[in-house]
């Protein structure tokens, strides 16, 4: 079963959704799931050097609303095993380069790992994942050829491909993340509870079994 996850690396609900989906996978060990991470930028207008996070969030949500949103996310994160440390985050980064890294990690066979690393480094360690040095370090942590990653980042490799893929997500009508696309046809929106993902997996598996029996 193929699952395409449309996600952004600065989306806290994407991190929560990933943890919950990972938990759902462990409850269906007999079903082979191939997860592919696809790019989406919540705000592609952020400059390459990023912006001050507090000012950015207060401008977007307002001071009180920003605090309320953060509290709700922290609570959901704790239940998923995530220790959000928003106080450590100084910059809201442009995530385009992080999506290029995720694309390359698929070829290296460690895409799921690199997504986890980027989420952790940003939300729990407070690192600037718009900084190419941080991305190279993340690649090294995942066991990738970090020198090659540094070269690819420097020379803007696959920039057009990633930009096109991110645009395609919006053309498909995806305006919020995470979005889980099962077999390219059945969409599950948002950070569902584990039971929600299990229902989706079981539903799609039943359809695949029906199709196999009919052939």
mmCIF file of N, CA, C and O in Angstrom, residues 21-115:
data_model
loop_
_atom_site.group_PDB
_atom_site.id
_atom_site.type_symbol
_atom_site.label_atom_id
_atom_site.label_comp_id
_atom_site.label_asym_id
_atom_site.label_seq_id
_atom_site.Cartn_x
_atom_site.Cartn_y
_atom_site.Cartn_z
ATOM 1 N N UNK A 21 0.669 8.219 13.089
ATOM 2 C CA UNK A 21 0.645 7.279 11.970
ATOM 3 C C UNK A 21 1.673 6.167 12.173
ATOM 4 O O UNK A 21 1.411 5.002 11.861
ATOM 5 N N UNK A 22 2.846 6.518 12.695
ATOM 6 C CA UNK A 22 3.858 5.508 13.006
ATOM 7 C C UNK A 22 3.298 4.483 13.986
ATOM 8 O O UNK A 22 3.542 3.276 13.855
ATOM 9 N N UNK A 23 2.527 4.965 14.979
ATOM 10 C CA UNK A 23 1.922 4.058 15.954
ATOM 11 C C UNK A 23 0.902 3.149 15.284
ATOM 12 O O UNK A 23 0.803 1.955 15.606
ATOM 13 N N UNK A 24 0.158 3.695 14.335
ATOM 14 C CA UNK A 24 -0.827 2.889 13.606
ATOM 15 C C UNK A 24 -0.133 1.807 12.782
ATOM 16 O O UNK A 24 -0.611 0.660 12.709
ATOM 17 N N UNK A 25 1.001 2.149 12.185
ATOM 18 C CA UNK A 25 1.745 1.165 11.392
ATOM 19 C C UNK A 25 2.158 -0.038 12.229
ATOM 20 O O UNK A 25 2.110 -1.176 11.758
ATOM 21 N N UNK A 26 2.568 0.222 13.452
ATOM 22 C CA UNK A 26 3.025 -0.882 14.305
ATOM 23 C C UNK A 26 1.885 -1.834 14.652
ATOM 24 O O UNK A 26 2.130 -2.992 14.990
ATOM 25 N N UNK A 27 0.652 -1.350 14.545
ATOM 26 C CA UNK A 27 -0.502 -2.196 14.845
ATOM 27 C C UNK A 27 -0.985 -2.976 13.622
ATOM 28 O O UNK A 27 -1.927 -3.776 13.719
ATOM 29 N N UNK A 28 -0.362 -2.734 12.490
ATOM 30 C CA UNK A 28 -0.708 -3.479 11.272
ATOM 31 C C UNK A 28 0.579 -4.042 10.646
ATOM 32 O O UNK A 28 0.909 -3.734 9.497
ATOM 33 N N UNK A 29 1.305 -4.875 11.386
ATOM 34 C CA UNK A 29 2.598 -5.374 10.882
ATOM 35 C C UNK A 29 2.465 -6.286 9.669
ATOM 36 O O UNK A 29 3.443 -6.502 8.944
ATOM 37 N N UNK A 30 1.278 -6.824 9.436
ATOM 38 C CA UNK A 30 1.073 -7.739 8.320
ATOM 39 C C UNK A 30 0.799 -7.016 7.007
ATOM 40 O O UNK A 30 0.715 -7.643 5.942
ATOM 41 N N UNK A 31 0.636 -5.688 7.054
ATOM 42 C CA UNK A 31 0.366 -4.909 5.847
ATOM 43 C C UNK A 31 1.615 -4.116 5.482
ATOM 44 O O UNK A 31 2.145 -3.362 6.298
ATOM 45 N N UNK A 32 2.084 -4.304 4.265
ATOM 46 C CA UNK A 32 3.281 -3.591 3.809
ATOM 47 C C UNK A 32 2.896 -2.177 3.370
ATOM 48 O O UNK A 32 2.157 -2.006 2.397
ATOM 49 N N UNK A 33 3.390 -1.199 4.095
ATOM 50 C CA UNK A 33 3.081 0.196 3.810
ATOM 51 C C UNK A 33 4.323 0.912 3.311
ATOM 52 O O UNK A 33 5.359 0.890 3.969
ATOM 53 N N UNK A 34 4.212 1.532 2.160
ATOM 54 C CA UNK A 34 5.311 2.345 1.630
ATOM 55 C C UNK A 34 4.909 3.807 1.734
ATOM 56 O O UNK A 34 3.992 4.261 1.036
ATOM 57 N N UNK A 35 5.580 4.532 2.609
ATOM 58 C CA UNK A 35 5.248 5.930 2.871
ATOM 59 C C UNK A 35 6.224 6.830 2.128
ATOM 60 O O UNK A 35 7.439 6.666 2.224
ATOM 61 N N UNK A 36 5.658 7.786 1.408
ATOM 62 C CA UNK A 36 6.473 8.730 0.647
ATOM 63 C C UNK A 36 6.100 10.143 1.071
ATOM 64 O O UNK A 36 4.925 10.505 1.049
ATOM 65 N N UNK A 37 7.095 10.936 1.443
ATOM 66 C CA UNK A 37 6.856 12.287 1.950
ATOM 67 C C UNK A 37 6.942 13.294 0.816
ATOM 68 O O UNK A 37 7.913 13.323 0.058
ATOM 69 N N UNK A 38 5.904 14.117 0.713
ATOM 70 C CA UNK A 38 5.781 15.084 -0.376
ATOM 71 C C UNK A 38 5.824 16.520 0.160
ATOM 72 O O UNK A 38 5.339 16.794 1.253
ATOM 73 N N UNK A 39 6.373 17.456 -0.625
ATOM 74 C CA UNK A 39 6.576 18.823 -0.122
ATOM 75 C C UNK A 39 5.320 19.684 -0.129
ATOM 76 O O UNK A 39 4.446 19.563 -0.992
ATOM 77 N N UNK A 40 5.270 20.546 0.857
ATOM 78 C CA UNK A 40 4.244 21.578 0.955
ATOM 79 C C UNK A 40 4.853 22.704 1.788
ATOM 80 O O UNK A 40 5.493 22.440 2.797
ATOM 81 N N UNK A 41 4.638 23.927 1.363
ATOM 82 C CA UNK A 41 5.131 25.062 2.142
ATOM 83 C C UNK A 41 3.948 25.869 2.665
ATOM 84 O O UNK A 41 3.181 26.432 1.883
ATOM 85 N N UNK A 42 3.812 25.901 3.969
ATOM 86 C CA UNK A 42 2.740 26.680 4.567
ATOM 87 C C UNK A 42 2.881 28.159 4.234
ATOM 88 O O UNK A 42 1.887 28.854 4.031
ATOM 89 N N UNK A 43 4.120 28.632 4.162
ATOM 90 C CA UNK A 43 4.350 30.025 3.802
ATOM 91 C C UNK A 43 5.620 30.141 2.962
ATOM 92 O O UNK A 43 6.720 30.344 3.492
ATOM 93 N N UNK A 44 5.467 30.006 1.636
ATOM 94 C CA UNK A 44 6.653 30.108 0.766
ATOM 95 C C UNK A 44 7.193 31.519 0.636
ATOM 96 O O UNK A 44 8.252 31.724 0.031
ATOM 97 N N UNK A 45 6.490 32.508 1.220
ATOM 98 C CA UNK A 45 6.953 33.899 1.096
ATOM 99 C C UNK A 45 8.018 34.257 2.135
ATOM 100 O O UNK A 45 8.620 35.323 2.041
ATOM 101 N N UNK A 46 8.253 33.372 3.099
ATOM 102 C CA UNK A 46 9.307 33.633 4.080
ATOM 103 C C UNK A 46 10.652 33.676 3.350
ATOM 104 O O UNK A 46 10.952 32.783 2.552
ATOM 105 N N UNK A 47 11.476 34.681 3.600
ATOM 106 C CA UNK A 47 12.762 34.785 2.895
ATOM 107 C C UNK A 47 13.708 33.645 3.273
ATOM 108 O O UNK A 47 13.524 32.989 4.305
ATOM 109 N N UNK A 48 14.715 33.387 2.447
ATOM 110 C CA UNK A 48 15.642 32.272 2.706
ATOM 111 C C UNK A 48 16.287 32.316 4.086
ATOM 112 O O UNK A 48 16.570 31.268 4.673
ATOM 113 N N UNK A 49 16.529 33.510 4.613
ATOM 114 C CA UNK A 49 17.174 33.628 5.922
ATOM 115 C C UNK A 49 16.191 33.477 7.079
ATOM 116 O O UNK A 49 16.588 33.453 8.239
ATOM 117 N N UNK A 50 14.902 33.331 6.774
ATOM 118 C CA UNK A 50 13.903 33.180 7.817
ATOM 119 C C UNK A 50 13.506 34.513 8.427
ATOM 120 O O UNK A 50 14.000 35.578 8.034
ATOM 121 N N UNK A 51 12.588 34.441 9.407
ATOM 122 C CA UNK A 51 12.127 35.646 10.096
ATOM 123 C C UNK A 51 12.049 35.357 11.592
ATOM 124 O O UNK A 51 12.031 34.198 12.013
ATOM 125 N N UNK A 52 11.993 36.401 12.387
ATOM 126 C CA UNK A 52 11.845 36.242 13.828
ATOM 127 C C UNK A 52 10.531 35.510 14.113
ATOM 128 O O UNK A 52 9.455 35.948 13.691
ATOM 129 N N UNK A 53 10.614 34.407 14.821
ATOM 130 C CA UNK A 53 9.441 33.543 15.000
ATOM 131 C C UNK A 53 8.351 34.206 15.826
ATOM 132 O O UNK A 53 7.174 34.137 15.490
ATOM 133 N N UNK A 54 8.716 34.835 16.923
ATOM 134 C CA UNK A 54 7.699 35.433 17.789
ATOM 135 C C UNK A 54 6.938 36.526 17.049
ATOM 136 O O UNK A 54 5.704 36.578 17.098
ATOM 137 N N UNK A 55 7.663 37.393 16.363
ATOM 138 C CA UNK A 55 7.010 38.467 15.619
ATOM 139 C C UNK A 55 6.119 37.888 14.516
ATOM 140 O O UNK A 55 5.009 38.387 14.277
ATOM 141 N N UNK A 56 6.599 36.842 13.881
ATOM 142 C CA UNK A 56 5.845 36.218 12.785
ATOM 143 C C UNK A 56 4.530 35.630 13.296
ATOM 144 O O UNK A 56 3.458 35.855 12.711
ATOM 145 N N UNK A 57 4.577 34.891 14.395
ATOM 146 C CA UNK A 57 3.374 34.252 14.921
ATOM 147 C C UNK A 57 2.390 35.270 15.482
ATOM 148 O O UNK A 57 1.172 35.121 15.335
ATOM 149 N N UNK A 58 2.905 36.294 16.141
ATOM 150 C CA UNK A 58 2.007 37.304 16.701
ATOM 151 C C UNK A 58 1.320 38.098 15.596
ATOM 152 O O UNK A 58 0.156 38.473 15.726
ATOM 153 N N UNK A 59 2.036 38.305 14.492
ATOM 154 C CA UNK A 59 1.430 38.996 13.350
ATOM 155 C C UNK A 59 0.374 38.111 12.691
ATOM 156 O O UNK A 59 -0.644 38.600 12.188
ATOM 157 N N UNK A 60 0.584 36.814 12.734
ATOM 158 C CA UNK A 60 -0.326 35.877 12.075
ATOM 159 C C UNK A 60 -1.545 35.567 12.931
ATOM 160 O O UNK A 60 -2.672 35.516 12.427
ATOM 161 N N UNK A 61 -1.332 35.324 14.228
ATOM 162 C CA UNK A 61 -2.416 34.894 15.109
ATOM 163 C C UNK A 61 -2.841 35.928 16.154
ATOM 164 O O UNK A 61 -3.932 35.828 16.708
ATOM 165 N N UNK A 62 -1.961 36.890 16.454
ATOM 166 C CA UNK A 62 -2.189 37.755 17.598
ATOM 167 C C UNK A 62 -1.520 37.138 18.815
ATOM 168 O O UNK A 62 -1.338 35.924 18.886
ATOM 169 N N UNK A 63 -1.147 37.970 19.787
ATOM 170 C CA UNK A 63 -0.372 37.468 20.929
ATOM 171 C C UNK A 63 -1.126 36.427 21.739
ATOM 172 O O UNK A 63 -0.612 35.348 22.015
ATOM 173 N N UNK A 64 -2.361 36.686 22.104
ATOM 174 C CA UNK A 64 -3.116 35.745 22.937
ATOM 175 C C UNK A 64 -3.444 34.465 22.189
ATOM 176 O O UNK A 64 -3.324 33.367 22.731
ATOM 177 N N UNK A 65 -3.886 34.608 20.950
ATOM 178 C CA UNK A 65 -4.236 33.433 20.151
ATOM 179 C C UNK A 65 -3.014 32.562 19.907
ATOM 180 O O UNK A 65 -3.097 31.336 19.944
ATOM 181 N N UNK A 66 -1.870 33.171 19.686
ATOM 182 C CA UNK A 66 -0.630 32.424 19.475
ATOM 183 C C UNK A 66 -0.297 31.575 20.688
ATOM 184 O O UNK A 66 0.116 30.417 20.563
ATOM 185 N N UNK A 67 -0.503 32.140 21.886
ATOM 186 C CA UNK A 67 -0.229 31.401 23.109
ATOM 187 C C UNK A 67 -1.198 30.225 23.274
ATOM 188 O O UNK A 67 -0.805 29.131 23.647
ATOM 189 N N UNK A 68 -2.468 30.448 22.951
ATOM 190 C CA UNK A 68 -3.479 29.394 23.063
ATOM 191 C C UNK A 68 -3.177 28.246 22.102
ATOM 192 O O UNK A 68 -3.290 27.071 22.470
ATOM 193 N N UNK A 69 -2.807 28.588 20.889
ATOM 194 C CA UNK A 69 -2.464 27.567 19.890
ATOM 195 C C UNK A 69 -1.278 26.748 20.361
ATOM 196 O O UNK A 69 -1.268 25.518 20.267
ATOM 197 N N UNK A 70 -0.274 27.421 20.894
ATOM 198 C CA UNK A 70 0.919 26.726 21.382
ATOM 199 C C UNK A 70 0.598 25.769 22.509
ATOM 200 O O UNK A 70 1.128 24.653 22.555
ATOM 201 N N UNK A 71 -0.278 26.176 23.426
ATOM 202 C CA UNK A 71 -0.654 25.307 24.545
ATOM 203 C C UNK A 71 -1.361 24.051 24.051
ATOM 204 O O UNK A 71 -1.108 22.942 24.538
ATOM 205 N N UNK A 72 -2.255 24.203 23.083
ATOM 206 C CA UNK A 72 -2.989 23.057 22.544
ATOM 207 C C UNK A 72 -2.046 22.090 21.847
ATOM 208 O O UNK A 72 -2.181 20.855 21.971
ATOM 209 N N UNK A 73 -1.080 22.628 21.132
ATOM 210 C CA UNK A 73 -0.120 21.781 20.417
ATOM 211 C C UNK A 73 0.765 21.031 21.405
ATOM 212 O O UNK A 73 1.042 19.836 21.233
ATOM 213 N N UNK A 74 1.222 21.721 22.443
ATOM 214 C CA UNK A 74 2.067 21.070 23.447
ATOM 215 C C UNK A 74 1.345 19.892 24.097
ATOM 216 O O UNK A 74 1.930 18.826 24.312
ATOM 217 N N UNK A 75 0.075 20.086 24.401
ATOM 218 C CA UNK A 75 -0.709 19.026 25.046
ATOM 219 C C UNK A 75 -0.860 17.821 24.121
ATOM 220 O O UNK A 75 -0.661 16.681 24.538
ATOM 221 N N UNK A 76 -1.183 18.074 22.857
ATOM 222 C CA UNK A 76 -1.306 16.983 21.889
ATOM 223 C C UNK A 76 0.041 16.309 21.668
ATOM 224 O O UNK A 76 0.128 15.087 21.496
ATOM 225 N N UNK A 77 1.113 17.107 21.675
ATOM 226 C CA UNK A 77 2.449 16.562 21.482
ATOM 227 C C UNK A 77 2.857 15.633 22.601
ATOM 228 O O UNK A 77 3.451 14.576 22.365
ATOM 229 N N UNK A 78 2.551 16.008 23.840
ATOM 230 C CA UNK A 78 2.898 15.159 24.980
ATOM 231 C C UNK A 78 2.247 13.792 24.856
ATOM 232 O O UNK A 78 2.867 12.768 25.148
ATOM 233 N N UNK A 79 1.001 13.760 24.414
ATOM 234 C CA UNK A 79 0.292 12.491 24.240
ATOM 235 C C UNK A 79 0.932 11.635 23.152
ATOM 236 O O UNK A 79 0.845 10.404 23.183
ATOM 237 N N UNK A 80 1.580 12.298 22.183
ATOM 238 C CA UNK A 80 2.220 11.575 21.077
ATOM 239 C C UNK A 80 3.691 11.281 21.350
ATOM 240 O O UNK A 80 4.370 10.674 20.519
ATOM 241 N N UNK A 81 4.198 11.716 22.505
ATOM 242 C CA UNK A 81 5.598 11.480 22.840
ATOM 243 C C UNK A 81 6.546 12.533 22.322
ATOM 244 O O UNK A 81 7.749 12.288 22.180
ATOM 245 N N UNK A 82 6.022 13.735 22.067
ATOM 246 C CA UNK A 82 6.836 14.840 21.557
ATOM 247 C C UNK A 82 6.973 15.902 22.636
ATOM 248 O O UNK A 82 5.983 16.304 23.246
ATOM 249 N N UNK A 83 8.188 16.376 22.847
ATOM 250 C CA UNK A 83 8.420 17.455 23.807
ATOM 251 C C UNK A 83 8.656 18.749 23.041
ATOM 252 O O UNK A 83 9.801 19.139 22.766
ATOM 253 N N UNK A 84 7.578 19.404 22.660
ATOM 254 C CA UNK A 84 7.727 20.666 21.932
ATOM 255 C C UNK A 84 8.433 21.693 22.820
ATOM 256 O O UNK A 84 8.075 21.884 23.978
ATOM 257 N N UNK A 85 9.429 22.344 22.244
ATOM 258 C CA UNK A 85 10.194 23.360 22.975
ATOM 259 C C UNK A 85 10.173 24.653 22.167
ATOM 260 O O UNK A 85 11.188 25.097 21.628
ATOM 261 N N UNK A 86 8.985 25.244 22.069
ATOM 262 C CA UNK A 86 8.826 26.443 21.248
ATOM 263 C C UNK A 86 9.702 27.594 21.722
ATOM 264 O O UNK A 86 10.080 28.456 20.930
ATOM 265 N N UNK A 87 10.011 27.609 23.018
ATOM 266 C CA UNK A 87 10.836 28.692 23.555
ATOM 267 C C UNK A 87 12.263 28.656 23.015
ATOM 268 O O UNK A 87 12.984 29.649 23.087
ATOM 269 N N UNK A 88 12.677 27.509 22.467
ATOM 270 C CA UNK A 88 14.025 27.399 21.904
ATOM 271 C C UNK A 88 14.102 27.901 20.459
ATOM 272 O O UNK A 88 15.203 28.105 19.935
ATOM 273 N N UNK A 89 12.951 28.064 19.823
ATOM 274 C CA UNK A 89 12.926 28.399 18.395
ATOM 275 C C UNK A 89 12.975 29.919 18.213
ATOM 276 O O UNK A 89 12.061 30.627 18.637
ATOM 277 N N UNK A 90 14.028 30.402 17.590
ATOM 278 C CA UNK A 90 14.187 31.837 17.356
ATOM 279 C C UNK A 90 13.678 32.274 15.983
ATOM 280 O O UNK A 90 13.188 33.392 15.830
ATOM 281 N N UNK A 91 13.826 31.371 14.985
ATOM 282 C CA UNK A 91 13.505 31.749 13.614
ATOM 283 C C UNK A 91 12.404 30.868 13.045
ATOM 284 O O UNK A 91 12.343 29.668 13.317
ATOM 285 N N UNK A 92 11.531 31.478 12.241
ATOM 286 C CA UNK A 92 10.609 30.724 11.393
ATOM 287 C C UNK A 92 11.291 30.621 10.033
ATOM 288 O O UNK A 92 11.455 31.635 9.341
ATOM 289 N N UNK A 93 11.719 29.428 9.655
ATOM 290 C CA UNK A 93 12.537 29.304 8.454
ATOM 291 C C UNK A 93 11.713 29.136 7.175
ATOM 292 O O UNK A 93 10.534 28.770 7.213
ATOM 293 N N UNK A 94 12.348 29.412 6.074
ATOM 294 C CA UNK A 94 11.819 28.976 4.790
ATOM 295 C C UNK A 94 12.172 27.494 4.655
ATOM 296 O O UNK A 94 13.330 27.114 4.843
ATOM 297 N N UNK A 95 11.185 26.656 4.348
ATOM 298 C CA UNK A 95 11.400 25.202 4.408
ATOM 299 C C UNK A 95 11.746 24.567 3.067
ATOM 300 O O UNK A 95 11.853 23.341 2.979
ATOM 301 N N UNK A 96 11.959 25.373 2.052
ATOM 302 C CA UNK A 96 12.172 24.810 0.718
ATOM 303 C C UNK A 96 13.366 23.851 0.666
ATOM 304 O O UNK A 96 13.264 22.736 0.144
ATOM 305 N N UNK A 97 14.501 24.260 1.227
ATOM 306 C CA UNK A 97 15.693 23.408 1.189
ATOM 307 C C UNK A 97 15.485 22.113 1.983
ATOM 308 O O UNK A 97 16.020 21.064 1.621
ATOM 309 N N UNK A 98 14.728 22.179 3.054
ATOM 310 C CA UNK A 98 14.477 20.961 3.833
ATOM 311 C C UNK A 98 13.698 19.950 3.006
ATOM 312 O O UNK A 98 13.897 18.739 3.145
ATOM 313 N N UNK A 99 12.822 20.436 2.128
ATOM 314 C CA UNK A 99 12.070 19.520 1.263
ATOM 315 C C UNK A 99 12.971 18.917 0.183
ATOM 316 O O UNK A 99 12.760 17.765 -0.236
ATOM 317 N N UNK A 100 13.966 19.659 -0.241
ATOM 318 C CA UNK A 100 14.932 19.080 -1.179
ATOM 319 C C UNK A 100 15.694 17.948 -0.497
ATOM 320 O O UNK A 100 15.911 16.878 -1.084
ATOM 321 N N UNK A 101 16.083 18.164 0.747
ATOM 322 C CA UNK A 101 16.787 17.124 1.494
ATOM 323 C C UNK A 101 15.913 15.885 1.645
ATOM 324 O O UNK A 101 16.389 14.748 1.482
ATOM 325 N N UNK A 102 14.640 16.086 1.950
ATOM 326 C CA UNK A 102 13.726 14.945 2.088
ATOM 327 C C UNK A 102 13.633 14.180 0.771
ATOM 328 O O UNK A 102 13.603 12.939 0.760
ATOM 329 N N UNK A 103 13.617 14.887 -0.332
ATOM 330 C CA UNK A 103 13.565 14.232 -1.644
ATOM 331 C C UNK A 103 14.797 13.353 -1.853
ATOM 332 O O UNK A 103 14.685 12.199 -2.266
ATOM 333 N N UNK A 104 15.963 13.875 -1.540
ATOM 334 C CA UNK A 104 17.195 13.102 -1.733
ATOM 335 C C UNK A 104 17.281 11.920 -0.775
ATOM 336 O O UNK A 104 17.848 10.885 -1.103
ATOM 337 N N UNK A 105 16.717 12.078 0.400
ATOM 338 C CA UNK A 105 16.794 10.990 1.385
ATOM 339 C C UNK A 105 16.029 9.756 0.937
ATOM 340 O O UNK A 105 16.318 8.642 1.384
ATOM 341 N N UNK A 106 15.056 9.934 0.048
ATOM 342 C CA UNK A 106 14.319 8.776 -0.475
ATOM 343 C C UNK A 106 15.270 7.869 -1.245
ATOM 344 O O UNK A 106 15.231 6.640 -1.107
ATOM 345 N N UNK A 107 16.156 8.468 -2.045
ATOM 346 C CA UNK A 107 17.135 7.688 -2.814
ATOM 347 C C UNK A 107 18.131 7.002 -1.900
ATOM 348 O O UNK A 107 18.665 5.939 -2.225
ATOM 349 N N UNK A 108 18.383 7.607 -0.738
ATOM 350 C CA UNK A 108 19.322 7.034 0.230
ATOM 351 C C UNK A 108 18.653 6.002 1.140
ATOM 352 O O UNK A 108 19.330 5.389 1.970
ATOM 353 N N UNK A 109 17.336 5.843 0.980
ATOM 354 C CA UNK A 109 16.620 4.843 1.769
ATOM 355 C C UNK A 109 16.382 5.232 3.214
ATOM 356 O O UNK A 109 16.192 4.362 4.065
ATOM 357 N N UNK A 110 16.374 6.541 3.492
ATOM 358 C CA UNK A 110 16.203 6.965 4.890
ATOM 359 C C UNK A 110 15.241 8.147 4.995
ATOM 360 O O UNK A 110 15.414 9.021 5.841
ATOM 361 N N UNK A 111 14.232 8.152 4.134
ATOM 362 C CA UNK A 111 13.329 9.308 4.130
ATOM 363 C C UNK A 111 12.560 9.445 5.436
ATOM 364 O O UNK A 111 12.425 10.544 5.979
ATOM 365 N N UNK A 112 12.041 8.342 5.943
ATOM 366 C CA UNK A 112 11.294 8.415 7.201
ATOM 367 C C UNK A 112 12.186 8.933 8.328
ATOM 368 O O UNK A 112 11.756 9.732 9.169
ATOM 369 N N UNK A 113 13.436 8.494 8.329
ATOM 370 C CA UNK A 113 14.381 8.915 9.363
ATOM 371 C C UNK A 113 14.698 10.406 9.256
ATOM 372 O O UNK A 113 14.738 11.110 10.270
ATOM 373 N N UNK A 114 14.896 10.880 8.033
ATOM 374 C CA UNK A 114 15.276 12.291 7.882
ATOM 375 C C UNK A 114 14.106 13.195 8.251
ATOM 376 O O UNK A 114 14.297 14.275 8.830
ATOM 377 N N UNK A 115 12.879 12.770 7.953
ATOM 378 C CA UNK A 115 11.710 13.558 8.347
ATOM 379 C C UNK A 115 11.642 13.657 9.870
ATOM 380 O O UNK A 115 11.414 14.734 10.434
#
